[in-house]
């Protein structure tokens, strides 16, 4: 009788163990595909938090915007498909946002190389790694931390991370950080002083 009880207990224990593994896998799968206004997955959300909560962040408040995240994801996918880390792939970053229905201020450039809104990188495995690289680049740091007066007014963010093993850089990151539209908004400084990040990208060669 005791032997039978012990065998029944072991069978139940095995079933519970397998059930626990299944639940863990399910919960991990859901978490891995988690998306929000801030980012298209866990790593993207983490990068948005690192940017917003950095001790050197000059802005008092940054809001997450789902449109920016959606455009960032589409751009990251396009870069992964082409194996390129390029701001004007398929048009300028400013144009991408406008085409998606996001209203940029009028003083944000409109030509093919206009970029006052996008930071991109390729070949960085996680949010901590790419954030360290962004902060080490003067142009990206100025934009993402609001070091320049122009960037300081930007108050909305969306982030995307795409991994494609067969692509050149494997990991692709896109950050949109820009000014939420307000009627009749203007920039007091001469237009020639507006920074343009079109030539600044971060690429890390895969080993």
XYZ file of N, CA and C in Angstrom:
621
model
N 0.824 -1.200 0.000
C 0.000 0.000 0.000
C 0.863 1.257 0.000
N 1.883 1.242 0.847
C 2.779 2.383 0.929
C 3.535 2.559 -0.385
N 3.928 1.442 -0.997
C 4.638 1.506 -2.270
C 3.764 2.127 -3.348
N 2.480 1.731 -3.350
C 1.550 2.289 -4.322
C 1.361 3.797 -4.116
N 1.266 4.199 -2.848
C 1.128 5.623 -2.526
C 2.352 6.401 -3.006
N 3.528 5.777 -2.792
C 4.760 6.453 -3.191
C 4.821 6.612 -4.711
N 4.418 5.560 -5.449
C 4.425 5.636 -6.907
C 3.441 6.684 -7.416
N 2.276 6.761 -6.787
C 1.274 7.754 -7.168
C 1.807 9.165 -6.914
N 2.503 9.314 -5.767
C 3.085 10.612 -5.429
C 4.132 11.042 -6.465
N 4.988 10.065 -6.886
C 6.033 10.363 -7.857
C 5.430 10.742 -9.212
N 4.335 10.030 -9.597
C 3.688 10.361 -10.862
C 3.121 11.782 -10.817
N 2.488 12.118 -9.712
C 1.921 13.462 -9.558
C 3.011 14.529 -9.585
N 4.135 14.180 -8.932
C 5.257 15.117 -8.880
C 5.813 15.364 -10.293
N 5.905 14.291 -11.093
C 6.399 14.412 -12.465
C 5.465 15.261 -13.313
N 4.154 15.031 -13.153
C 3.160 15.805 -13.907
C 3.246 17.288 -13.556
N 3.351 17.585 -12.256
C 3.430 18.975 -11.800
C 4.702 19.642 -12.311
N 5.786 18.866 -12.341
C 7.054 19.402 -12.824
C 6.953 19.770 -14.295
N 6.358 18.859 -15.097
C 6.193 19.133 -16.525
C 5.266 20.314 -16.742
N 4.204 20.399 -15.943
C 3.260 21.508 -16.057
C 3.952 22.828 -15.745
N 4.826 22.790 -14.733
C 5.562 24.000 -14.365
C 6.458 24.472 -15.488
N 7.116 23.517 -16.171
C 7.986 23.860 -17.299
C 7.177 24.482 -18.427
N 6.009 23.904 -18.707
C 5.148 24.416 -19.773
C 4.707 25.838 -19.463
N 4.281 26.060 -18.209
C 3.845 27.402 -17.810
C 4.975 28.403 -17.892
N 6.172 27.964 -17.516
C 7.334 28.844 -17.579
C 7.648 29.225 -19.017
N 7.578 28.236 -19.915
C 7.850 28.508 -21.314
C 6.814 29.456 -21.906
N 5.556 29.238 -21.524
C 4.484 30.096 -22.025
C 4.667 31.527 -21.551
N 4.949 31.675 -20.257
C 5.109 33.017 -19.708
C 6.330 33.697 -20.305
N 7.400 32.935 -20.564
C 8.599 33.511 -21.158
C 8.313 33.975 -22.581
N 7.521 33.175 -23.314
C 7.186 33.526 -24.679
C 6.381 34.810 -24.723
N 5.422 34.945 -23.834
C 4.602 36.152 -23.790
C 5.471 37.352 -23.442
N 6.342 37.186 -22.455
C 7.187 38.295 -22.006
C 8.145 38.728 -23.102
N 8.667 37.745 -23.853
C 9.630 38.060 -24.903
C 8.999 38.872 -26.019
N 7.692 38.680 -26.252
C 7.024 39.397 -27.325
C 6.267 40.612 -26.815
N 6.471 40.927 -25.562
C 5.767 42.045 -24.953
C 6.077 43.346 -25.686
N 5.050 44.119 -25.955
C 5.231 45.409 -26.593
C 4.486 46.456 -25.793
N 4.887 47.697 -25.950
C 4.233 48.783 -25.242
C 4.409 50.054 -26.047
N 3.909 51.169 -25.533
C 4.113 52.440 -26.200
C 5.600 52.777 -26.282
N 6.391 52.266 -25.341
C 7.810 52.628 -25.256
C 8.703 51.815 -26.186
N 8.383 50.547 -26.428
C 9.255 49.700 -27.231
C 8.522 48.488 -27.758
N 9.092 47.861 -28.799
C 8.421 46.728 -29.442
C 8.713 45.386 -28.768
N 9.624 45.362 -27.788
C 9.892 44.146 -27.032
C 10.631 44.519 -25.744
N 10.992 43.506 -24.977
C 11.596 43.733 -23.659
C 12.860 44.584 -23.730
N 13.767 44.263 -24.657
C 15.020 45.003 -24.758
C 14.796 46.442 -25.209
N 13.855 46.652 -26.105
C 13.539 48.006 -26.563
C 12.957 48.842 -25.435
N 12.068 48.243 -24.658
C 11.496 48.943 -23.509
C 12.585 49.306 -22.508
N 13.518 48.378 -22.293
C 14.616 48.648 -21.370
C 15.462 49.822 -21.855
N 15.746 49.875 -23.155
C 16.526 50.992 -23.678
C 15.794 52.311 -23.482
N 14.484 52.310 -23.705
C 13.725 53.546 -23.495
C 13.824 54.007 -22.043
N 13.792 53.061 -21.115
C 13.898 53.410 -19.697
C 15.293 53.926 -19.364
N 16.312 53.305 -19.954
C 17.680 53.764 -19.720
C 17.860 55.207 -20.197
N 17.250 55.526 -21.325
C 17.343 56.890 -21.855
C 16.593 57.864 -20.957
N 15.366 57.518 -20.603
C 14.531 58.434 -19.831
C 15.022 58.625 -18.397
N 15.591 57.564 -17.821
C 15.942 57.606 -16.404
C 17.432 57.820 -16.148
N 18.211 58.067 -17.187
C 19.636 58.304 -16.998
C 19.858 59.530 -16.106
N 20.823 59.453 -15.239
C 21.089 60.539 -14.296
C 21.516 61.826 -14.993
N 21.975 61.713 -16.250
C 22.410 62.886 -17.002
C 21.363 63.378 -17.998
N 20.155 62.792 -17.950
C 19.076 63.227 -18.828
C 18.671 64.656 -18.454
N 18.688 65.556 -19.458
C 18.395 66.965 -19.212
C 16.897 67.285 -19.251
N 16.126 66.431 -19.878
C 14.690 66.696 -19.977
C 13.996 66.306 -18.678
N 13.000 67.078 -18.306
C 12.276 66.794 -17.067
C 11.246 65.689 -17.252
N 10.752 65.532 -18.499
C 9.728 64.512 -18.746
C 9.773 64.065 -20.197
N 9.674 62.747 -20.409
C 9.580 62.179 -21.751
C 8.416 61.196 -21.773
N 7.546 61.331 -22.761
C 6.398 60.435 -22.899
C 6.691 59.365 -23.952
N 6.148 58.189 -23.766
C 6.249 57.140 -24.781
C 5.117 57.307 -25.782
N 5.403 57.036 -27.052
C 4.421 57.213 -28.115
C 4.402 55.971 -28.999
N 3.229 55.351 -29.113
C 3.103 54.097 -29.851
C 3.380 54.265 -31.345
N 3.046 55.426 -31.906
C 3.325 55.668 -33.323
C 4.831 55.670 -33.561
N 5.571 56.335 -32.689
C 7.026 56.364 -32.824
C 7.615 54.962 -32.724
N 7.088 54.153 -31.807
C 7.570 52.779 -31.656
C 7.263 51.949 -32.900
N 6.075 52.124 -33.464
C 5.705 51.377 -34.668
C 6.600 51.749 -35.853
N 6.886 53.041 -36.009
C 7.758 53.480 -37.107
C 9.183 52.999 -36.864
N 9.607 53.015 -35.605
C 10.948 52.515 -35.262
C 11.073 51.035 -35.598
N 10.045 50.256 -35.302
C 10.083 48.826 -35.600
C 10.153 48.586 -37.104
N 9.352 49.329 -37.871
C 9.373 49.177 -39.330
C 10.753 49.523 -39.888
N 11.384 50.553 -39.336
C 12.721 50.958 -39.797
C 13.758 49.896 -39.420
N 13.675 49.350 -38.213
C 14.618 48.319 -37.780
C 14.498 47.069 -38.654
N 13.277 46.693 -38.991
C 13.055 45.538 -39.869
C 13.656 45.794 -41.246
N 13.466 47.008 -41.751
C 14.013 47.350 -43.073
C 15.540 47.289 -43.062
N 16.161 47.803 -42.003
C 17.621 47.745 -41.913
C 18.099 46.302 -41.846
N 17.393 45.469 -41.081
C 17.769 44.057 -40.974
C 17.620 43.342 -42.314
N 16.557 43.664 -43.050
C 16.340 43.038 -44.358
C 17.436 43.398 -45.354
N 17.917 44.648 -45.288
C 18.953 45.102 -46.209
C 20.357 44.881 -45.651
N 20.469 44.579 -44.348
C 21.769 44.405 -43.726
C 22.535 45.716 -43.610
N 21.805 46.820 -43.493
C 22.414 48.151 -43.458
C 21.958 48.929 -42.230
N 22.864 49.755 -41.705
C 22.510 50.700 -40.645
C 22.624 52.077 -41.286
N 21.476 52.630 -41.698
C 21.480 53.850 -42.514
C 20.261 54.701 -42.186
N 20.490 56.001 -41.966
C 19.390 56.893 -41.616
C 18.407 57.078 -42.769
N 18.906 57.301 -43.966
C 17.996 57.618 -45.075
C 17.676 56.407 -45.949
N 17.616 55.252 -45.351
C 17.204 54.035 -46.058
C 15.696 54.105 -46.292
N 15.303 54.339 -47.550
C 13.886 54.478 -47.853
C 13.329 55.855 -47.545
N 14.195 56.839 -47.402
C 13.747 58.194 -47.094
C 14.330 58.685 -45.790
N 14.237 59.993 -45.565
C 14.813 60.559 -44.356
C 13.995 60.178 -43.120
N 14.627 60.160 -41.943
C 13.897 59.880 -40.701
C 12.731 60.844 -40.477
N 12.948 62.135 -40.755
C 11.861 63.101 -40.584
C 10.679 62.746 -41.483
N 10.980 62.385 -42.734
C 9.926 62.035 -43.685
C 9.169 60.786 -43.243
N 9.882 59.819 -42.662
C 9.239 58.591 -42.197
C 8.150 58.901 -41.171
N 8.471 59.774 -40.241
C 7.486 60.109 -39.214
C 6.300 60.860 -39.806
N 6.579 61.788 -40.698
C 5.490 62.547 -41.314
C 4.586 61.647 -42.148
N 5.188 60.697 -42.863
C 4.402 59.762 -43.676
C 3.521 58.866 -42.813
N 3.957 58.632 -41.577
C 3.175 57.801 -40.654
C 2.076 58.603 -39.951
N 2.004 59.907 -40.259
C 0.971 60.740 -39.661
C 1.397 61.454 -38.401
N 2.685 61.337 -38.046
C 3.185 62.039 -36.865
C 3.547 63.456 -37.267
N 2.993 64.442 -36.592
C 3.211 65.844 -36.952
C 4.479 66.388 -36.306
N 5.489 66.581 -37.129
C 6.717 67.210 -36.661
C 6.586 68.728 -36.757
N 7.338 69.454 -35.951
C 7.367 70.917 -36.090
C 7.815 71.308 -37.495
N 7.337 72.438 -37.985
C 7.651 72.878 -39.342
C 9.139 73.135 -39.536
N 9.834 73.531 -38.470
C 11.254 73.857 -38.624
C 12.150 72.626 -38.667
N 11.579 71.434 -38.500
C 12.352 70.209 -38.692
C 12.501 69.989 -40.193
N 13.711 69.682 -40.644
C 14.014 69.615 -42.067
C 13.128 68.684 -42.872
N 13.047 68.962 -44.177
C 12.205 68.163 -45.040
C 12.926 67.538 -46.220
N 14.251 67.698 -46.316
C 14.953 67.114 -47.450
C 15.399 65.681 -47.155
N 16.084 65.064 -48.133
C 16.410 63.637 -48.060
C 17.336 63.292 -46.900
N 18.143 64.230 -46.466
C 19.097 63.967 -45.389
C 18.665 64.538 -44.036
N 17.446 64.996 -43.944
C 17.000 65.626 -42.696
C 16.792 64.599 -41.591
N 17.462 64.817 -40.474
C 17.296 63.926 -39.324
C 17.542 64.671 -38.020
N 16.466 65.062 -37.385
C 16.538 65.629 -36.041
C 15.860 64.710 -35.022
N 15.560 63.472 -35.435
C 14.669 62.639 -34.628
C 15.163 61.213 -34.365
N 16.098 60.698 -35.150
C 16.405 59.265 -35.143
C 17.831 58.960 -34.706
N 17.967 57.940 -33.856
C 19.264 57.364 -33.497
C 19.214 55.885 -33.852
N 20.243 55.391 -34.534
C 20.256 53.990 -34.954
C 21.599 53.352 -34.627
N 21.592 52.042 -34.515
C 22.823 51.300 -34.241
C 22.662 49.865 -34.723
N 23.791 49.229 -35.001
C 23.773 47.833 -35.410
C 24.900 47.050 -34.761
N 24.614 45.817 -34.385
C 25.638 44.933 -33.857
C 25.801 44.940 -32.347
N 24.871 45.547 -31.636
C 24.936 45.577 -30.165
C 23.889 44.620 -29.605
N 24.312 43.735 -28.716
C 23.494 42.591 -28.320
C 22.359 42.900 -27.359
N 22.501 43.940 -26.553
C 21.452 44.229 -25.565
C 21.363 45.720 -25.300
N 20.343 46.109 -24.546
C 20.052 47.527 -24.306
C 21.182 48.232 -23.564
N 21.782 47.572 -22.588
C 22.872 48.188 -21.829
C 24.070 48.472 -22.723
N 24.360 47.532 -23.600
C 25.509 47.663 -24.490
C 25.314 48.804 -25.487
N 24.140 48.882 -26.092
C 23.910 49.918 -27.094
C 23.767 51.286 -26.433
N 23.218 51.337 -25.222
C 23.107 52.618 -24.532
C 24.494 53.169 -24.179
N 25.386 52.303 -23.799
C 26.756 52.726 -23.521
C 27.405 53.292 -24.789
N 27.135 52.655 -25.933
C 27.681 53.130 -27.204
C 27.075 54.470 -27.596
N 25.769 54.624 -27.437
C 25.113 55.889 -27.739
C 25.697 57.026 -26.892
N 25.881 56.752 -25.617
C 26.391 57.789 -24.712
C 27.841 58.156 -25.020
N 28.575 57.250 -25.637
C 29.974 57.503 -25.966
C 30.134 58.278 -27.270
N 29.045 58.477 -27.987
C 29.047 59.219 -29.243
C 28.491 60.621 -28.985
N 29.260 61.647 -29.289
C 28.843 63.017 -28.996
C 27.504 63.374 -29.639
N 27.331 63.004 -30.921
C 26.105 63.357 -31.635
C 24.887 62.663 -31.036
N 25.026 61.386 -30.714
C 23.901 60.643 -30.143
C 23.618 61.076 -28.706
N 24.668 61.309 -27.969
C 24.513 61.757 -26.590
C 23.769 63.097 -26.533
N 24.168 64.016 -27.408
C 23.538 65.329 -27.460
C 22.043 65.214 -27.726
N 21.681 64.313 -28.636
C 20.279 64.107 -28.979
C 19.518 63.414 -27.861
N 20.003 62.263 -27.444
C 19.235 61.413 -26.529
C 19.189 61.929 -25.090
N 20.185 62.687 -24.698
C 20.192 63.237 -23.335
C 19.806 64.717 -23.289
N 19.532 65.316 -24.460
C 19.093 66.705 -24.494
C 20.181 67.700 -24.159
N 21.423 67.388 -24.532
C 22.536 68.286 -24.229
C 22.483 69.581 -25.039
N 21.906 69.516 -26.242
C 21.791 70.689 -27.107
C 20.436 71.350 -26.872
N 20.412 72.670 -26.945
C 19.164 73.414 -26.708
C 18.040 72.949 -27.626
N 18.381 72.653 -28.876
C 17.365 72.214 -29.835
C 16.709 70.913 -29.386
N 17.526 69.966 -28.958
C 17.016 68.657 -28.567
C 16.273 68.699 -27.236
N 16.552 69.681 -26.428
C 15.970 69.743 -25.090
C 14.448 69.795 -25.118
N 13.875 70.351 -26.176
C 12.420 70.456 -26.277
C 11.753 69.124 -26.654
N 12.540 68.145 -27.098
C 11.950 66.882 -27.547
C 11.441 66.069 -26.360
N 10.207 65.612 -26.454
C 9.562 65.031 -25.269
C 8.773 63.752 -25.535
N 8.957 63.121 -26.711
C 8.278 61.854 -26.993
C 9.261 60.848 -27.570
N 9.101 59.585 -27.160
C 10.066 58.546 -27.541
C 9.372 57.264 -27.982
N 10.032 56.537 -28.877
C 9.625 55.195 -29.279
C 10.874 54.432 -29.683
N 10.984 53.163 -29.287
C 12.215 52.387 -29.505
C 11.887 51.020 -30.102
N 12.776 50.532 -30.964
C 12.611 49.189 -31.525
C 13.946 48.454 -31.569
N 13.854 47.138 -31.379
C 15.013 46.248 -31.465
C 14.613 45.031 -32.282
N 15.387 44.749 -33.322
C 15.139 43.591 -34.178
C 16.423 42.762 -34.266
N 16.285 41.453 -34.123
C 17.420 40.547 -34.266
C 17.157 39.598 -35.423
N 18.102 39.569 -36.359
C 17.997 38.707 -37.526
C 19.357 38.067 -37.756
N 19.484 36.814 -37.371
C 20.779 36.136 -37.352
C 21.479 36.096 -38.704
N 20.713 36.008 -39.784
C 21.338 35.896 -41.097
C 21.683 37.261 -41.702
N 21.370 38.336 -40.999
C 21.664 39.672 -41.496
C 23.060 40.128 -41.061
N 23.609 41.109 -41.760
C 25.003 41.526 -41.571
C 25.354 41.848 -40.126
N 24.556 42.690 -39.487
C 24.872 43.152 -38.128
C 24.125 42.371 -37.036
N 23.220 41.514 -37.438
C 22.404 40.670 -36.549
C 21.409 41.487 -35.726
N 21.904 42.422 -34.901
C 21.016 43.231 -34.063
C 20.888 44.642 -34.633
N 19.656 45.147 -34.632
C 19.374 46.477 -35.174
C 18.510 47.268 -34.194
N 18.938 48.506 -33.923
C 18.270 49.371 -32.943
C 17.836 50.675 -33.599
N 16.634 51.115 -33.265
C 16.140 52.403 -33.746
C 15.459 53.127 -32.592
N 15.851 54.375 -32.389
C 15.224 55.231 -31.373
C 14.697 56.476 -32.061
N 13.416 56.777 -31.852
C 12.870 58.068 -32.266
C 12.604 58.878 -31.001
N 13.244 60.024 -30.930
C 13.038 60.943 -29.811
C 12.831 62.320 -30.425
N 11.621 62.873 -30.251
C 11.279 64.084 -30.980
C 10.294 64.952 -30.202
N 9.959 66.058 -30.797
C 9.040 67.010 -30.181
C 7.613 66.667 -30.543
N 6.768 66.455 -29.532
C 5.347 66.267 -29.774
C 4.754 67.549 -30.335
N 3.883 67.427 -31.308
C 3.381 68.596 -32.037
C 2.518 69.507 -31.174
N 2.790 70.798 -31.315
C 1.955 71.818 -30.690
C 1.681 72.901 -31.723
N 0.482 73.418 -31.764
C 0.105 74.421 -32.748
C 0.972 75.678 -32.615
N 1.425 76.178 -33.761
C 2.209 77.418 -33.828
C 3.532 77.359 -33.066
N 4.061 76.159 -32.843
C 5.341 76.084 -32.144
C 6.459 76.574 -33.061
N 7.484 77.143 -32.478
C 8.601 77.659 -33.260
C 9.886 77.483 -32.484
N 10.985 77.529 -33.226
C 12.307 77.404 -32.613
C 12.998 78.754 -32.725
N 13.398 79.359 -31.611
C 13.904 80.738 -31.628
C 15.266 80.928 -32.277
N 16.059 79.865 -32.402
C 17.412 79.983 -32.934
C 17.399 79.978 -34.462
N 18.407 80.596 -35.060
C 18.549 80.605 -36.509
C 18.551 79.180 -37.051
N 17.894 78.968 -38.183
C 17.751 77.623 -38.762
C 19.095 76.960 -39.037
N 20.115 77.743 -39.313
C 21.427 77.173 -39.608
C 22.041 76.498 -38.388
N 21.508 76.769 -37.204
C 22.038 76.190 -35.986
C 21.317 74.904 -35.574
N 20.316 74.512 -36.355
C 19.587 73.278 -36.053
C 20.474 72.087 -36.391
N 20.760 71.209 -35.434
C 21.643 70.055 -35.702
C 20.990 69.033 -36.622
N 21.816 68.301 -37.346
C 21.333 67.259 -38.249
C 22.195 66.020 -38.047
N 21.553 64.894 -37.678
C 22.285 63.682 -37.327
C 22.409 62.697 -38.480
N 22.152 63.150 -39.695
C 22.055 62.233 -40.818
C 23.305 61.388 -41.035
N 24.479 61.907 -40.699
C 25.731 61.187 -40.975
C 26.209 60.344 -39.797
N 25.471 60.361 -38.689
C 25.964 59.698 -37.483
C 25.235 58.376 -37.230
N 25.987 57.274 -37.333
C 25.441 55.946 -37.049
C 26.450 55.172 -36.223
N 25.989 54.137 -35.547
C 26.861 53.281 -34.752
C 26.790 51.862 -35.283
N 27.946 51.300 -35.629
C 27.999 49.934 -36.111
C 29.132 49.198 -35.398
N 28.826 48.023 -34.924
C 29.827 47.176 -34.278
C 29.920 45.880 -35.054
N 31.086 45.589 -35.598
C 31.266 44.385 -36.406
C 31.107 43.133 -35.552
N 30.364 42.164 -36.082
C 30.185 40.894 -35.388
C 31.426 40.037 -35.581
N 31.818 39.326 -34.529
C 33.004 38.464 -34.586
C 32.706 37.202 -35.383
